[in-house]
XYZ file of C-alpha atoms in Angstrom:
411
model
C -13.232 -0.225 -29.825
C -14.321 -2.180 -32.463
C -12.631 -5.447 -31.622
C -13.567 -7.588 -28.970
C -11.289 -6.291 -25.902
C -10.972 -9.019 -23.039
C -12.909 -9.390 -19.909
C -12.000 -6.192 -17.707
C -13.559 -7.661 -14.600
C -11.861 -11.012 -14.918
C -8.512 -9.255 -15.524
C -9.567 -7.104 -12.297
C -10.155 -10.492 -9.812
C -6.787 -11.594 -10.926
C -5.365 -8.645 -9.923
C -7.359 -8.976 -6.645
C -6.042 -12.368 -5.958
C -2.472 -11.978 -7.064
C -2.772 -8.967 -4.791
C -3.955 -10.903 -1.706
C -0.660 -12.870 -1.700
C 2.195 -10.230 -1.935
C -0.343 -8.673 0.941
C 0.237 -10.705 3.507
C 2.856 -8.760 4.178
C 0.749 -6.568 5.909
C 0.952 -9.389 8.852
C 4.262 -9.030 9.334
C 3.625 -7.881 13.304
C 2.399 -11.557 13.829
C 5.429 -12.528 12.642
C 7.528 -10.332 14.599
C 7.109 -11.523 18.597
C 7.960 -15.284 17.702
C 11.196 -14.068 15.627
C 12.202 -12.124 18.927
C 11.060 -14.980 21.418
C 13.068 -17.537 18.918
C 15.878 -15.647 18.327
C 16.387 -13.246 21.173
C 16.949 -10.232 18.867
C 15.488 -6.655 20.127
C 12.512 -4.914 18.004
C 14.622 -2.859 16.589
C 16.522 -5.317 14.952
C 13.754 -7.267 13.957
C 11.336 -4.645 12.410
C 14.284 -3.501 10.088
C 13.233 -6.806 7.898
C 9.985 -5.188 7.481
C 11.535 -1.889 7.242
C 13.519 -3.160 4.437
C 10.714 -4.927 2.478
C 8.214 -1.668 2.486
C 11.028 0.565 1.789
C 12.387 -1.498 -1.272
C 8.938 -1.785 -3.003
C 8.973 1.821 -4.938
C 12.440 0.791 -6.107
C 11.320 -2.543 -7.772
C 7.595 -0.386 -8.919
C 9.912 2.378 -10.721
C 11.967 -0.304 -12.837
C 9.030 -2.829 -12.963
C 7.160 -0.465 -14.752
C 9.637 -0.003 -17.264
C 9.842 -3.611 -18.301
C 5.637 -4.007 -18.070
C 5.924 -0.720 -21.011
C 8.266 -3.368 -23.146
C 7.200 -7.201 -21.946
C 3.379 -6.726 -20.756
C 2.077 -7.221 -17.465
C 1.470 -10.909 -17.695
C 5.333 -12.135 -17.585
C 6.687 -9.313 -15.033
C 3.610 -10.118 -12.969
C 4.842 -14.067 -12.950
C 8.262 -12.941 -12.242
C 7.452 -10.998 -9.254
C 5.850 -14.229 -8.232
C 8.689 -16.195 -8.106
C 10.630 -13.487 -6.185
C 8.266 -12.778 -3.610
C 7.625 -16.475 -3.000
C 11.779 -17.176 -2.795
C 11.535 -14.036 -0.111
C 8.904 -15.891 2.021
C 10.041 -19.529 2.093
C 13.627 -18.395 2.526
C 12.907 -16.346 5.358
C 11.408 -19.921 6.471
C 15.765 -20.565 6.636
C 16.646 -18.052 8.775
C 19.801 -18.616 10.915
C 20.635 -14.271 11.142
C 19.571 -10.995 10.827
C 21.506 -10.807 7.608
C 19.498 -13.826 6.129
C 15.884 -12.616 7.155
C 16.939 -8.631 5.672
C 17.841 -10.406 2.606
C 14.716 -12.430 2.364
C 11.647 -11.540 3.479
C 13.644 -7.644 3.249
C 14.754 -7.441 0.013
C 13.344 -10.551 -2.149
C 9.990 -9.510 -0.433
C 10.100 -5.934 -1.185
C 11.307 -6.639 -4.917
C 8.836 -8.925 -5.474
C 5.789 -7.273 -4.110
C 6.550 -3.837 -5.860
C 7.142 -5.683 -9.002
C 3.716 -7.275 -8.800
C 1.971 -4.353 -6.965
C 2.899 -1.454 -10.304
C 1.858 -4.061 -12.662
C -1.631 -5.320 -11.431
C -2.498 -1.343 -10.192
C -1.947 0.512 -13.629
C -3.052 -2.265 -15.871
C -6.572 -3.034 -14.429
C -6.715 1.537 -13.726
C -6.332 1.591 -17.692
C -8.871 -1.024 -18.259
C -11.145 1.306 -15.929
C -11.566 4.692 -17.488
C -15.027 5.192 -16.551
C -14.737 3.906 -12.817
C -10.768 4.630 -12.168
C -11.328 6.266 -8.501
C -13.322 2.234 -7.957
C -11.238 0.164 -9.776
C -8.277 1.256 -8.035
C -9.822 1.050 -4.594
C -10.675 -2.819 -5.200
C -7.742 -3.540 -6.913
C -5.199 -2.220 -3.920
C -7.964 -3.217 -1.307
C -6.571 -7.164 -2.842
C -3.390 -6.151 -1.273
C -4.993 -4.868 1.915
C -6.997 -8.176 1.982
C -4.055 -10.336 2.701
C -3.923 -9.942 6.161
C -7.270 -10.414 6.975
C -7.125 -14.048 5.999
C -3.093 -14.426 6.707
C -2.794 -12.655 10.043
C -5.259 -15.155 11.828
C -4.477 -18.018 9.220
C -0.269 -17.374 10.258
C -0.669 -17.335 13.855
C -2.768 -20.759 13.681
C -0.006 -22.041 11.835
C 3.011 -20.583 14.131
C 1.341 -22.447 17.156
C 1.254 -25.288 15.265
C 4.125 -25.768 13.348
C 6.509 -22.804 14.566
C 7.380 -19.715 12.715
C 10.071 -20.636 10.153
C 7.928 -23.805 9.305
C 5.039 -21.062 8.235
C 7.145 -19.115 6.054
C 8.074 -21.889 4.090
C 4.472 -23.692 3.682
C 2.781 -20.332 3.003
C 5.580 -19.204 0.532
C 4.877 -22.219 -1.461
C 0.762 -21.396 -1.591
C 1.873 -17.611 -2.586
C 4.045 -19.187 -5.583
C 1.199 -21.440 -6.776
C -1.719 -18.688 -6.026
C -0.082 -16.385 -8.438
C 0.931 -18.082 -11.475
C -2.279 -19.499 -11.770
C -4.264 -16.162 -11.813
C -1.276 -14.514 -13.895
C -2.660 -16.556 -16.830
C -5.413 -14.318 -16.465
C -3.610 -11.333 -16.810
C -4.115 -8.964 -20.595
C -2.428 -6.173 -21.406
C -5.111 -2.796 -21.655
C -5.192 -1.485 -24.935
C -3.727 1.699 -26.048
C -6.301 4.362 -24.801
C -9.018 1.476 -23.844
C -12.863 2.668 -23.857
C -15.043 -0.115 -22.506
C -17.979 -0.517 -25.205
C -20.982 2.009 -24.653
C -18.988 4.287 -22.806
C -17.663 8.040 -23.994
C -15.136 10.251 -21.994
C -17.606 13.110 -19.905
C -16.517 16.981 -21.374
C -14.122 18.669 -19.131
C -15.480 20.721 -16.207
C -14.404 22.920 -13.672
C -15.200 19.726 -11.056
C -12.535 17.612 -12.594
C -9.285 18.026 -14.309
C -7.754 15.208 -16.245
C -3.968 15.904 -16.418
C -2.402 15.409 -19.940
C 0.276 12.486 -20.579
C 3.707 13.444 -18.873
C 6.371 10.813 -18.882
C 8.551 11.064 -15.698
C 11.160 13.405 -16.724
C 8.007 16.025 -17.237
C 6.143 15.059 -14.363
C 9.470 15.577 -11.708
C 9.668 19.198 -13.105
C 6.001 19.950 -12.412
C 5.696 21.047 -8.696
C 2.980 19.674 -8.355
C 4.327 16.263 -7.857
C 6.289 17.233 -4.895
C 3.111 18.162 -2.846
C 1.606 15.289 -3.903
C 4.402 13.428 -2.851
C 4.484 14.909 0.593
C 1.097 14.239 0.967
C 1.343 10.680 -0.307
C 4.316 10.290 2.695
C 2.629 11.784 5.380
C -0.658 9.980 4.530
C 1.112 6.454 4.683
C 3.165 7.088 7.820
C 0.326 6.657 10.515
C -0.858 3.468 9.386
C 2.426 1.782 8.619
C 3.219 2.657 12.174
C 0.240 0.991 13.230
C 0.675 -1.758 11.100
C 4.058 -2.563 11.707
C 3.455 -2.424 15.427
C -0.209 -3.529 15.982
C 0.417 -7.183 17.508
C 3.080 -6.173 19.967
C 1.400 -2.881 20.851
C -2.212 -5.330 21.090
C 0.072 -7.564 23.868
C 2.323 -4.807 25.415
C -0.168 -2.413 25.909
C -3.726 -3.353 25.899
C -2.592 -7.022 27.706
C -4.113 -8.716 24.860
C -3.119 -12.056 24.228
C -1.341 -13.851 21.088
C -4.547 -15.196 18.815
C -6.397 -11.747 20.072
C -3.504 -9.911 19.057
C -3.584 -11.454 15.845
C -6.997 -10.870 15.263
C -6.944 -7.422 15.796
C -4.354 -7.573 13.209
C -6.872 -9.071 10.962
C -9.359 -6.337 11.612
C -6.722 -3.632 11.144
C -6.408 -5.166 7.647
C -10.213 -5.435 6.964
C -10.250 -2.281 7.713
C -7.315 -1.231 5.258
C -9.259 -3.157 2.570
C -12.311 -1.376 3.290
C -10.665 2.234 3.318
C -9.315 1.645 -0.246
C -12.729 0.733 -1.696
C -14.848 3.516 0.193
C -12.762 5.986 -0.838
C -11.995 5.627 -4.208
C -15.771 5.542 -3.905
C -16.439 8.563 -2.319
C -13.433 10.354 -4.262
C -15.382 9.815 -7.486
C -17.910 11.671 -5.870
C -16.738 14.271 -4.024
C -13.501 14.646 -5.293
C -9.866 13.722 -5.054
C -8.327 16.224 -2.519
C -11.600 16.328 -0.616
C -11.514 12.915 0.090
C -7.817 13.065 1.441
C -8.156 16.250 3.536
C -10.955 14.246 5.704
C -9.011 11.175 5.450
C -5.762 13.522 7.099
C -8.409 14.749 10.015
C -9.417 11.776 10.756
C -6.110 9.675 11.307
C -4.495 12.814 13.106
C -7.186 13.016 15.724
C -7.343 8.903 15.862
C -2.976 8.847 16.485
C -3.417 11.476 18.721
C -6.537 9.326 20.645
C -4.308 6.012 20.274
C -2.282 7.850 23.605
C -5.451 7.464 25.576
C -6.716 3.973 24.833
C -5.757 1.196 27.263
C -8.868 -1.171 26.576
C -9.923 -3.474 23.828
C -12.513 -1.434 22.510
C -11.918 1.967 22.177
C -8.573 0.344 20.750
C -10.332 -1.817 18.367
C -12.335 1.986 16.807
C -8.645 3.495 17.035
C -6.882 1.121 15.065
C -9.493 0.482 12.348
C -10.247 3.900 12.273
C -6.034 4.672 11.164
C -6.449 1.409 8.940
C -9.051 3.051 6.789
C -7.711 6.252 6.087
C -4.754 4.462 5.611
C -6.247 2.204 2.826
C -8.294 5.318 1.972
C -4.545 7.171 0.592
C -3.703 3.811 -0.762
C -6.631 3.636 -2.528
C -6.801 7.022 -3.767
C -3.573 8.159 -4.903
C -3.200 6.080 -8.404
C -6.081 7.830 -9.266
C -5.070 11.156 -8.671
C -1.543 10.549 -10.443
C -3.858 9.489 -13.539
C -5.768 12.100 -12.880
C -2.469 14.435 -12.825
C -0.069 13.137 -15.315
C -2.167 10.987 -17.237
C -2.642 7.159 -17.579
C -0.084 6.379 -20.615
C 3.192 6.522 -18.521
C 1.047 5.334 -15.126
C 3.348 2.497 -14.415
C 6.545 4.236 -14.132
C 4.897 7.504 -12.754
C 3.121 5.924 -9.871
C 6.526 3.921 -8.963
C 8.061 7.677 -8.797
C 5.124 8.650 -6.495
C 5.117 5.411 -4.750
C 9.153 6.599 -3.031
C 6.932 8.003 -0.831
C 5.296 4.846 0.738
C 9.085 3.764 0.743
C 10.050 7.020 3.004
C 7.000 6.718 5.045
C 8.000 3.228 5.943
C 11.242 4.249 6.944
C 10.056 6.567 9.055
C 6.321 5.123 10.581
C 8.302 2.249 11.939
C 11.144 3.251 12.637
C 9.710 6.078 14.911
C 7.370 3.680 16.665
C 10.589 0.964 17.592
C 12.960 4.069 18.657
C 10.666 5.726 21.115
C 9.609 2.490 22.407
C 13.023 1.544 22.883
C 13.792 4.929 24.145
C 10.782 4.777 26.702
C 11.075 1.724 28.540
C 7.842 0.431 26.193
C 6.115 3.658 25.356
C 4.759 4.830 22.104
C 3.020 7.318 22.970
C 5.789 10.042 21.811
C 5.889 8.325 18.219
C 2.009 8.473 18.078
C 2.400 12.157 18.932
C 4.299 13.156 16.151
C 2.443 11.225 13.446
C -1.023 12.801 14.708
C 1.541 16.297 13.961
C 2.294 15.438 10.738
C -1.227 14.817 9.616
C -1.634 18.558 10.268
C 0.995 19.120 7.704
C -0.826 16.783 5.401
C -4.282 19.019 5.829
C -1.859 21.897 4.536
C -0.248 20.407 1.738
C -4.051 19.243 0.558
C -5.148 22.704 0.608
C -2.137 24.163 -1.230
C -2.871 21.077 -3.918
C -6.476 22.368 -3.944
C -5.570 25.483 -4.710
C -3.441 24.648 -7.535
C -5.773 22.304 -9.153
C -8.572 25.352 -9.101
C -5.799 28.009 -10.273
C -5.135 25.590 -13.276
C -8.522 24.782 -14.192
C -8.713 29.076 -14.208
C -6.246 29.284 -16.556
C -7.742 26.547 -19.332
C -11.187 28.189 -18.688
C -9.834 31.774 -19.797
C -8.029 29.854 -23.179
């Protein structure tokens, strides 16, 4: 372009940053045991807050990316702030179950998918040339969170008690993001970065024409994807959801331990999204998934057979990368699919399926262990199932990617 375009990699830290805040939701297990010491509630109960916040975000993504199309990232990004902050410091108030649902469950899960669509396809479309990369880093922000907040969180419940924490680290959140959001531009229509031409098509990659969503929910297509995309997200969130009461239930680990495994589950969700939008840059979309599947089934299925810290430790960081890995990856293939124009409301479509997989990763982890007298084993079972599902549902993708790059070859 011929006119000075902003500073992609200073719009891309923001995005990191504002990322790192709506992320520490990714903690929520430290949170959970002092809520159910304080309150006397079950886990059931309890993990429905998180339940609700997870499951809410593709809802607030979907019209979020509406209003970024008409307003511009920079004022639905602030927004989102103030939402997500509200969530946090008024679960800090919490007197019922009702009270934390609403707050840290549905202010929490508005907020962050209001933030999350924004800052993902803004900085992608600032990225043309290094989309697989730029997406990794920019999700790996929300990833990030936890590695500072688990360890950071539990310090502060210790010190000041649990509702006390909410409210003092809801109040850094607020501040954190509306300083970066001044930092926010909106990408140009069909942005180039200077010195840099689109490669010619090839049989290795297929860039998918613009589709708004009414196109792209009649392509079939996005229903694999979307399986995929569910599957894919359902081992970690089980993991994540769980991690600090499975660390001190199971493996006898104690509270700051716990919580520190919690922090290297997340370091290892931040590293997943960056290595493989990476390595799917360089060996391909689907190809990166279908090892990312293998992996995480065989590491759910070895999560039944760990009792000590270590081989625990490998097991859960193991689940957190692939899990950041599908994260990481999937904006890029729905670019890569349906095009980047429409990529805010598109990926909020795709995104339901983070919402159903954290439905049903958590939920399957509290029922069986409710069910069990403590067990989990049965829910880590049928995840390490489902990622066989996801290996088949790659291959059938594969498939159709090759069939339609056939079919544009031969016209």
């Amino acid at each position: 372009m011929s006119v000075k375009s902003p500073n992609r990699w200073l719009i891309l830290l923001s995005g990191v940053l504002i990322n790192m805040c709506v992320g520490a939701s990714y903690a929520w297990s430290v949170y959970q045991k002092p809520l159910i010491d304080m309150f006397k509630w079950s886990t059931n109960e309890v993990s429905l807050a998180f339940t609700l916040s997870f499951g809410l975000v593709p809802l607030a993504m979907i019209i979020a990316g509406k209003f970024q199309d008409q307003q511009g990232p920079k004022r639905v990004i602030f927004w989102g702030g103030v939402i997500y902050s509200s969530g946090i410091i008024g679960a800090g108030f919490t007197t019922s179950l009702s009270f934390l649902y609403m707050t840290y469950g549905v202010l929490c899960g508005l907020g962050i998918g209001t933030i999350y669509t924004c800052t993902v396809a803004n900085t992608v479309k600032f990225f043309p040339d290094k989309r697989g990369l730029a997406s990794g880093l920019v999700v790996a922000g929300f990833a990030s969170g936890a590695v500072i907040l688990a360890p950071l969180s539990s310090t502060l419940i210790e010190a000041y008690g649990v509702l006390n924490t909410f409210k003092l680290l809801g109040c850094a959140y607020l501040l954190i993001i509306s300083v970066c959001t001044l930092l926010v531009e909106t990408a140009p229509p069909d942005y180039r970065p200077a010195g840099w031409n689109p490669p010619a098509p090839s049989t290795a990659a297929i860039v998918g024409t613009d589709k708004n969503w009414r196109e792209m929910l009649v392509d079939p297509t996005f229903y694999i994807l979307w399986g995929m995309y569910t599957i894919g997200c359902v081992s970690g969130l089980m993991v994540i959801g769980h991690a600090s009461p499975i660390a001190q239930e199971v493996i006898k680990l104690d509270s700051q331990t716990a919580a520190m495994a919690v922090s290297f589950l997340a370091l290892a969700n931040t590293a997943g999204r960056i290595l493989w939008g990476w390595v799917s840059d360089k060996i391909g979309r689907y190809n990166a998934v279908m090892i990312m599947f293998i992996l995480a089934g065989a590491m759910m299925f070895a999560m039944t057979k760990v009792s000590t810290l270590l081989p625990f430790m490998a097991v859960l960081m193991t689940v957190g990368l692939c899990y950041g890995g599908v994260m990481g990856v999937f904006p890029s293939i729905t670019a890569d699919m349906f095009g980047s124009k429409n990529l805010g409301v598109n990926y909020g479509i795709i995104f339901t399926a983070f919402g159903a997989a954290a439905v049903i990763g958590p939920r399957l982890a509290s029922h069986f262990k409710e069910l069990n007298s403590g067990d989990y084993n049965q829910a880590f079972l049928i995840s390490a199932g489902l990622s066989i599902i996801g290996i088949l549902l790659t291959c059938i993708a594969q498939y159709k990617k090759k069939k339609s790059v056939t079919v544009e070859e031969a016209f």
